[in-house]
Amino acid sequence: MCRVVDLRQAVLAKNDASAVELREHLAARGTTEVNLLSSPGSGKTALLEVLLARAVAGGTAVAAVTADLATENDARRLARAGAPVKQVLTDGLCHLEAGMLRARLDGWLPRDTRVLFVENVGNLVCPASYDLGESLRIVLGSVTEGEDKPLKYPTAFGLAHLVVITKTDIAEAVEFDAAAFHRNVRQVNPGVPVLETSARTGAGVDELLALILGVADGAPVHRPVLAHQHERYLHHHHGDEDGHTHGEHADHGEHEDGHTHAAHGDGHPHEHPAAAPVPVPGAADAP
């Protein structure tokens, strides 16, 4: 078990270094990256399509990278908005990594891109642990997924700079308790902004786009309480008695595709150990 944890630390540390480089690269060219995370079926692609269309209509240079295990369906769909779009196929991997993203951007991303949207693989476990060099991390939850989603996935929601509720046009039909959802979000990520949207009606879309463009202009983003604890986990390596770190043995976790991953013994995509959210007294009882 100790060795598996060491491999995970090595993989995450390598990704973290790549993310720092990518963030600096994008900042130097004036591009702000937005990382979108959610479960499958949350309406992430539908909302992104509307965001891209409105940005293009407003004269803002935007681009999008969308990641899936298979098919280019989402890329074709997003391209209808008129923005440059690139599909990344992860070939079974449950998340994007910073190095993978950088490789796809090189030679493709238009020079004048102001905002780069990254639609991560539909998954709230693995992607939550991987920094992609983003300036803004948005986690989406739809009204059809239940009010307790933030409590079930505390790392994903706990590391968000912004939480977006989707499909609010059907909230009444599915008896969604918005107040309970807001309370649960505050329990794992105190102070994080929560925005309600509907891709179908357009509710909240302009507000969301304005917020994103504000970040691109230098507006500060929410600093999650969990972020500091999570960063300590990513950067921490236990030293051996001989002075070496366990991370040096990460080559044992390398897959045939050249990527290094720490997997469970069954060979399925792995889940990373989540940093426990910092409890906030009274947060669960907030109105």
Tab-separated table of C-alpha atoms in Angstrom:
chain	number	residue	atom	x	y	z
A	1	MET	CA	0.000	0.000	0.000
A	2	CYS	CA	2.861	2.360	0.859
A	3	ARG	CA	4.426	1.755	-2.547
A	4	VAL	CA	1.153	2.529	-4.356
A	5	VAL	CA	0.888	5.832	-2.484
A	6	ASP	CA	4.500	6.647	-3.380
A	7	LEU	CA	3.787	6.011	-7.056
A	8	ARG	CA	0.761	8.278	-6.903
A	9	GLN	CA	2.785	11.025	-5.297
A	10	ALA	CA	5.433	10.752	-8.019
A	11	VAL	CA	2.827	10.912	-10.798
A	12	LEU	CA	1.048	13.892	-9.249
A	13	ALA	CA	4.325	15.715	-8.568
A	14	LYS	CA	5.369	15.291	-12.207
A	15	ASN	CA	1.990	16.592	-13.366
A	16	ASP	CA	2.185	19.508	-10.947
A	17	ALA	CA	5.531	20.583	-12.417
A	18	SER	CA	4.105	20.378	-15.940
A	19	ALA	CA	1.078	22.418	-14.848
A	20	VAL	CA	3.302	25.201	-13.525
A	21	GLU	CA	5.124	25.360	-16.855
A	22	LEU	CA	1.874	25.378	-18.822
A	23	ARG	CA	0.366	28.100	-16.647
A	24	GLU	CA	3.436	30.288	-17.171
A	25	HIS	CA	3.394	29.583	-20.915
A	26	LEU	CA	-0.251	30.579	-21.263
A	27	ALA	CA	0.166	33.676	-19.095
A	28	ALA	CA	3.071	34.832	-21.249
A	29	ARG	CA	0.883	34.711	-24.339
A	30	GLY	CA	-2.110	36.328	-22.622
A	31	THR	CA	-4.343	33.240	-22.521
A	32	THR	CA	-6.472	32.295	-19.515
A	33	GLU	CA	-7.303	28.606	-19.121
A	34	VAL	CA	-10.619	27.483	-17.642
A	35	ASN	CA	-10.867	23.851	-16.490
A	36	LEU	CA	-14.425	22.444	-16.511
A	37	LEU	CA	-15.092	19.351	-14.377
A	38	SER	CA	-18.304	17.395	-13.887
A	39	SER	CA	-19.934	13.987	-13.947
A	40	PRO	CA	-21.090	12.557	-17.288
A	41	GLY	CA	-24.450	13.954	-18.324
A	42	SER	CA	-24.244	17.145	-16.278
A	43	GLY	CA	-24.850	19.353	-19.320
A	44	LYS	CA	-21.231	20.549	-19.451
A	45	THR	CA	-20.965	20.364	-23.249
A	46	ALA	CA	-24.299	22.113	-23.770
A	47	LEU	CA	-23.310	24.958	-21.478
A	48	LEU	CA	-19.873	25.270	-23.073
A	49	GLU	CA	-21.414	25.428	-26.541
A	50	VAL	CA	-23.540	28.394	-25.484
A	51	LEU	CA	-20.578	30.090	-23.783
A	52	LEU	CA	-18.433	29.734	-26.895
A	53	ALA	CA	-21.186	31.043	-29.170
A	54	ARG	CA	-21.762	34.119	-27.026
A	55	ALA	CA	-18.050	34.821	-26.715
A	56	VAL	CA	-17.600	34.575	-30.482
A	57	ALA	CA	-20.637	36.806	-31.062
A	58	GLY	CA	-19.121	39.354	-28.680
A	59	GLY	CA	-15.805	39.381	-30.523
A	60	THR	CA	-13.813	37.527	-27.838
A	61	ALA	CA	-11.157	35.143	-29.125
A	62	VAL	CA	-11.834	31.802	-27.416
A	63	ALA	CA	-10.902	28.189	-28.068
A	64	ALA	CA	-11.802	24.840	-26.532
A	65	VAL	CA	-10.228	21.462	-25.914
A	66	THR	CA	-12.619	18.652	-25.100
A	67	ALA	CA	-11.537	15.292	-23.701
A	68	ASP	CA	-13.287	11.945	-23.954
A	69	LEU	CA	-12.311	8.296	-23.833
A	70	ALA	CA	-13.653	7.825	-27.366
A	71	THR	CA	-15.445	9.589	-30.273
A	72	GLU	CA	-15.130	13.166	-31.499
A	73	ASN	CA	-18.819	13.886	-31.010
A	74	ASP	CA	-18.290	16.734	-28.547
A	75	ALA	CA	-15.684	18.474	-30.700
A	76	ARG	CA	-18.015	18.470	-33.696
A	77	ARG	CA	-20.807	19.792	-31.521
A	78	LEU	CA	-18.727	22.575	-29.970
A	79	ALA	CA	-17.289	23.626	-33.338
A	80	ARG	CA	-20.773	24.815	-34.327
A	81	ALA	CA	-20.169	27.833	-32.094
A	82	GLY	CA	-17.516	29.090	-34.517
A	83	ALA	CA	-14.531	28.808	-32.166
A	84	PRO	CA	-11.426	26.660	-32.744
A	85	VAL	CA	-11.971	23.283	-31.079
A	86	LYS	CA	-9.677	20.303	-30.593
A	87	GLN	CA	-10.663	16.810	-29.413
A	88	VAL	CA	-8.381	14.842	-27.104
A	89	LEU	CA	-8.979	11.095	-26.916
A	90	THR	CA	-7.571	9.677	-23.687
A	91	ASP	CA	-7.741	6.037	-24.839
A	92	GLY	CA	-9.323	4.833	-21.611
A	93	LEU	CA	-7.602	7.219	-19.197
A	94	CYS	CA	-10.092	8.756	-16.772
A	95	HIS	CA	-8.600	12.266	-16.771
A	96	LEU	CA	-6.436	14.767	-18.580
A	97	GLU	CA	-2.887	15.535	-17.467
A	98	ALA	CA	-0.998	18.798	-17.923
A	99	GLY	CA	1.619	17.241	-20.201
A	100	MET	CA	-1.057	15.716	-22.420
A	101	LEU	CA	-2.825	19.053	-22.705
A	102	ARG	CA	0.362	20.976	-23.510
A	103	ALA	CA	1.211	18.493	-26.272
A	104	ARG	CA	-2.195	19.049	-27.889
A	105	LEU	CA	-1.907	22.834	-27.688
A	106	ASP	CA	1.531	23.151	-29.264
A	107	GLY	CA	1.229	24.325	-32.839
A	108	TRP	CA	-2.578	24.526	-32.682
A	109	LEU	CA	-3.804	27.144	-30.216
A	110	PRO	CA	-4.350	30.446	-32.054
A	111	ARG	CA	-1.982	33.183	-30.881
A	112	ASP	CA	-4.738	35.677	-30.012
A	113	THR	CA	-6.759	33.266	-27.826
A	114	ARG	CA	-7.959	35.134	-24.767
A	115	VAL	CA	-9.724	32.228	-23.039
A	116	LEU	CA	-9.042	28.531	-23.465
A	117	PHE	CA	-11.825	26.270	-22.199
A	118	VAL	CA	-10.806	22.727	-21.274
A	119	GLU	CA	-13.708	20.296	-21.011
A	120	ASN	CA	-12.245	17.538	-18.863
A	121	VAL	CA	-13.284	13.877	-19.001
A	122	GLY	CA	-16.676	13.329	-17.371
A	123	ASN	CA	-15.523	12.176	-13.946
A	124	LEU	CA	-15.395	13.790	-10.510
A	125	VAL	CA	-12.695	11.535	-9.032
A	126	CYS	CA	-9.413	11.400	-10.978
A	127	PRO	CA	-9.605	14.822	-12.689
A	128	ALA	CA	-9.971	16.542	-9.319
A	129	SER	CA	-6.370	15.673	-8.388
A	130	TYR	CA	-4.771	16.964	-11.593
A	131	ASP	CA	-3.792	20.602	-12.038
A	132	LEU	CA	-3.942	21.442	-15.748
A	133	GLY	CA	-2.358	24.869	-15.468
A	134	GLU	CA	-5.766	26.524	-15.237
A	135	SER	CA	-6.443	29.954	-13.781
A	136	LEU	CA	-10.074	29.080	-13.084
A	137	ARG	CA	-11.450	25.679	-12.098
A	138	ILE	CA	-15.213	25.340	-12.474
A	139	VAL	CA	-17.054	22.305	-11.127
A	140	LEU	CA	-20.561	21.709	-12.454
A	141	GLY	CA	-23.429	19.818	-10.894
A	142	SER	CA	-26.835	19.409	-12.521
A	143	VAL	CA	-30.169	19.520	-10.763
A	144	THR	CA	-30.722	15.902	-11.811
A	145	GLU	CA	-27.724	14.640	-9.824
A	146	GLY	CA	-28.995	15.338	-6.321
A	147	GLU	CA	-28.256	17.887	-3.622
A	148	ASP	CA	-25.616	15.742	-1.902
A	149	LYS	CA	-23.197	15.621	-4.858
A	150	PRO	CA	-20.723	18.005	-3.171
A	151	LEU	CA	-20.611	15.775	-0.083
A	152	LYS	CA	-20.020	12.651	-2.177
A	153	TYR	CA	-17.167	14.272	-4.099
A	154	PRO	CA	-15.573	16.632	-1.575
A	155	THR	CA	-12.216	16.910	-3.348
A	156	ALA	CA	-13.726	17.972	-6.673
A	157	PHE	CA	-16.088	20.520	-5.157
A	158	GLY	CA	-13.642	21.451	-2.400
A	159	LEU	CA	-10.969	22.572	-4.882
A	160	ALA	CA	-13.331	24.553	-7.135
A	161	HIS	CA	-12.879	28.275	-7.707
A	162	LEU	CA	-16.488	28.397	-8.860
A	163	VAL	CA	-19.417	25.962	-8.681
A	164	VAL	CA	-22.069	26.040	-11.400
A	165	ILE	CA	-25.504	24.439	-11.179
A	166	THR	CA	-26.797	23.351	-14.579
A	167	LYS	CA	-30.215	22.496	-16.043
A	168	THR	CA	-32.067	24.796	-13.655
A	169	ASP	CA	-34.942	25.000	-16.130
A	170	ILE	CA	-36.034	21.527	-14.931
A	171	ALA	CA	-35.225	22.033	-11.239
A	172	GLU	CA	-38.880	22.102	-10.229
A	173	ALA	CA	-39.717	18.974	-12.201
A	174	VAL	CA	-36.987	16.948	-10.474
A	175	GLU	CA	-37.719	18.570	-7.071
A	176	PHE	CA	-34.196	19.934	-6.725
A	177	ASP	CA	-33.531	21.524	-3.333
A	178	ALA	CA	-31.261	24.443	-4.246
A	179	ALA	CA	-30.871	25.609	-0.647
A	180	ALA	CA	-29.617	22.170	0.412
A	181	PHE	CA	-27.153	22.078	-2.488
A	182	HIS	CA	-25.774	25.489	-1.534
A	183	ARG	CA	-25.373	24.386	2.096
A	184	ASN	CA	-23.527	21.252	1.031
A	185	VAL	CA	-21.198	23.217	-1.234
A	186	ARG	CA	-20.367	25.615	1.610
A	187	GLN	CA	-19.607	22.677	3.877
A	188	VAL	CA	-16.760	21.435	1.641
A	189	ASN	CA	-15.722	24.799	0.158
A	190	PRO	CA	-16.661	27.772	2.347
A	191	GLY	CA	-17.107	31.003	0.448
A	192	VAL	CA	-16.994	29.572	-3.063
A	193	PRO	CA	-19.324	31.382	-5.486
A	194	VAL	CA	-22.236	29.280	-6.774
A	195	LEU	CA	-23.932	30.244	-10.024
A	196	GLU	CA	-27.196	28.798	-11.354
A	197	THR	CA	-27.456	28.325	-15.124
A	198	SER	CA	-29.530	26.823	-17.906
A	199	ALA	CA	-28.095	26.215	-21.348
A	200	ARG	CA	-31.605	25.794	-22.699
A	201	THR	CA	-33.016	29.143	-21.502
A	202	GLY	CA	-29.729	31.013	-21.287
A	203	ALA	CA	-30.232	31.857	-17.624
A	204	GLY	CA	-26.960	32.726	-15.909
A	205	VAL	CA	-24.862	32.265	-19.061
A	206	ASP	CA	-24.006	35.941	-19.577
A	207	GLU	CA	-23.153	36.264	-15.898
A	208	LEU	CA	-20.872	33.233	-16.123
A	209	LEU	CA	-19.129	34.525	-19.235
A	210	ALA	CA	-18.630	37.937	-17.624
A	211	LEU	CA	-17.086	36.288	-14.579
A	212	ILE	CA	-14.696	34.259	-16.763
A	213	LEU	CA	-13.663	37.336	-18.767
A	214	GLY	CA	-13.152	39.184	-15.509
A	215	VAL	CA	-10.649	36.539	-14.430
A	216	ALA	CA	-8.952	36.897	-17.809
A	217	ASP	CA	-8.642	40.619	-17.040
A	218	GLY	CA	-7.002	39.890	-13.697
A	219	ALA	CA	-9.908	39.661	-11.271
A	220	PRO	CA	-9.041	37.544	-8.193
A	221	VAL	CA	-10.484	34.045	-7.858
A	222	HIS	CA	-11.776	32.275	-4.784
A	223	ARG	CA	-9.082	30.512	-2.757
A	224	PRO	CA	-10.469	27.170	-1.481
A	225	VAL	CA	-9.647	26.237	2.102
A	226	LEU	CA	-8.859	22.735	0.860
A	227	ALA	CA	-6.302	23.959	-1.687
A	228	HIS	CA	-3.462	24.451	0.812
A	229	GLN	CA	-3.898	20.994	2.314
A	230	HIS	CA	-4.164	19.420	-1.137
A	231	GLU	CA	-1.026	21.166	-2.373
A	232	ARG	CA	0.913	19.893	0.623
A	233	TYR	CA	-0.137	16.382	-0.353
A	234	LEU	CA	0.917	16.843	-3.962
A	235	HIS	CA	4.330	18.210	-3.060
A	236	HIS	CA	5.118	15.890	-0.145
A	237	HIS	CA	7.536	13.003	-0.696
A	238	HIS	CA	8.679	10.637	2.015
A	239	GLY	CA	12.458	10.224	2.075
A	240	ASP	CA	14.107	6.791	2.285
A	241	GLU	CA	16.877	6.156	4.776
A	242	ASP	CA	19.382	6.330	1.910
A	243	GLY	CA	18.236	9.843	1.078
A	244	HIS	CA	16.280	8.905	-2.041
A	245	THR	CA	12.592	9.600	-2.445
A	246	HIS	CA	10.057	6.920	-3.173
A	247	GLY	CA	9.020	8.945	-6.224
A	248	GLU	CA	12.169	7.735	-7.974
A	249	HIS	CA	10.545	4.331	-8.343
A	250	ALA	CA	7.638	5.708	-10.385
A	251	ASP	CA	8.820	3.916	-13.521
A	252	HIS	CA	7.192	0.741	-12.215
A	253	GLY	CA	3.797	2.356	-12.811
A	254	GLU	CA	4.390	3.223	-16.442
A	255	HIS	CA	1.845	2.026	-18.980
A	256	GLU	CA	2.549	0.878	-22.499
A	257	ASP	CA	1.315	4.221	-23.810
A	258	GLY	CA	4.207	5.947	-22.118
A	259	HIS	CA	2.112	7.650	-19.437
A	260	THR	CA	2.865	6.902	-15.820
A	261	HIS	CA	-0.155	5.976	-13.736
A	262	ALA	CA	-0.654	4.251	-10.424
A	263	ALA	CA	-3.486	1.808	-10.933
A	264	HIS	CA	-5.251	-0.614	-8.702
A	265	GLY	CA	-4.431	-4.248	-9.171
A	266	ASP	CA	-7.431	-4.760	-11.430
A	267	GLY	CA	-5.941	-2.486	-14.089
A	268	HIS	CA	-8.868	-0.079	-14.064
A	269	PRO	CA	-8.364	3.700	-13.941
A	270	HIS	CA	-7.270	4.641	-10.456
A	271	GLU	CA	-8.804	6.812	-7.798
A	272	HIS	CA	-6.459	9.152	-5.992
A	273	PRO	CA	-6.488	9.653	-2.248
A	274	ALA	CA	-8.573	12.707	-1.519
A	275	ALA	CA	-7.515	15.309	0.982
A	276	ALA	CA	-10.185	15.536	3.669
A	277	PRO	CA	-12.098	18.815	3.618
A	278	VAL	CA	-11.470	21.132	6.517
A	279	PRO	CA	-14.613	21.171	8.689
A	280	VAL	CA	-16.134	24.595	9.208
A	281	PRO	CA	-18.184	24.984	12.397
A	282	GLY	CA	-21.794	25.695	11.635
A	283	ALA	CA	-21.366	25.498	7.860
A	284	ALA	CA	-23.792	22.598	7.534
A	285	ASP	CA	-26.431	24.600	9.374
A	286	ALA	CA	-26.070	27.719	7.256
A	287	PRO	CA	-29.307	28.854	5.606
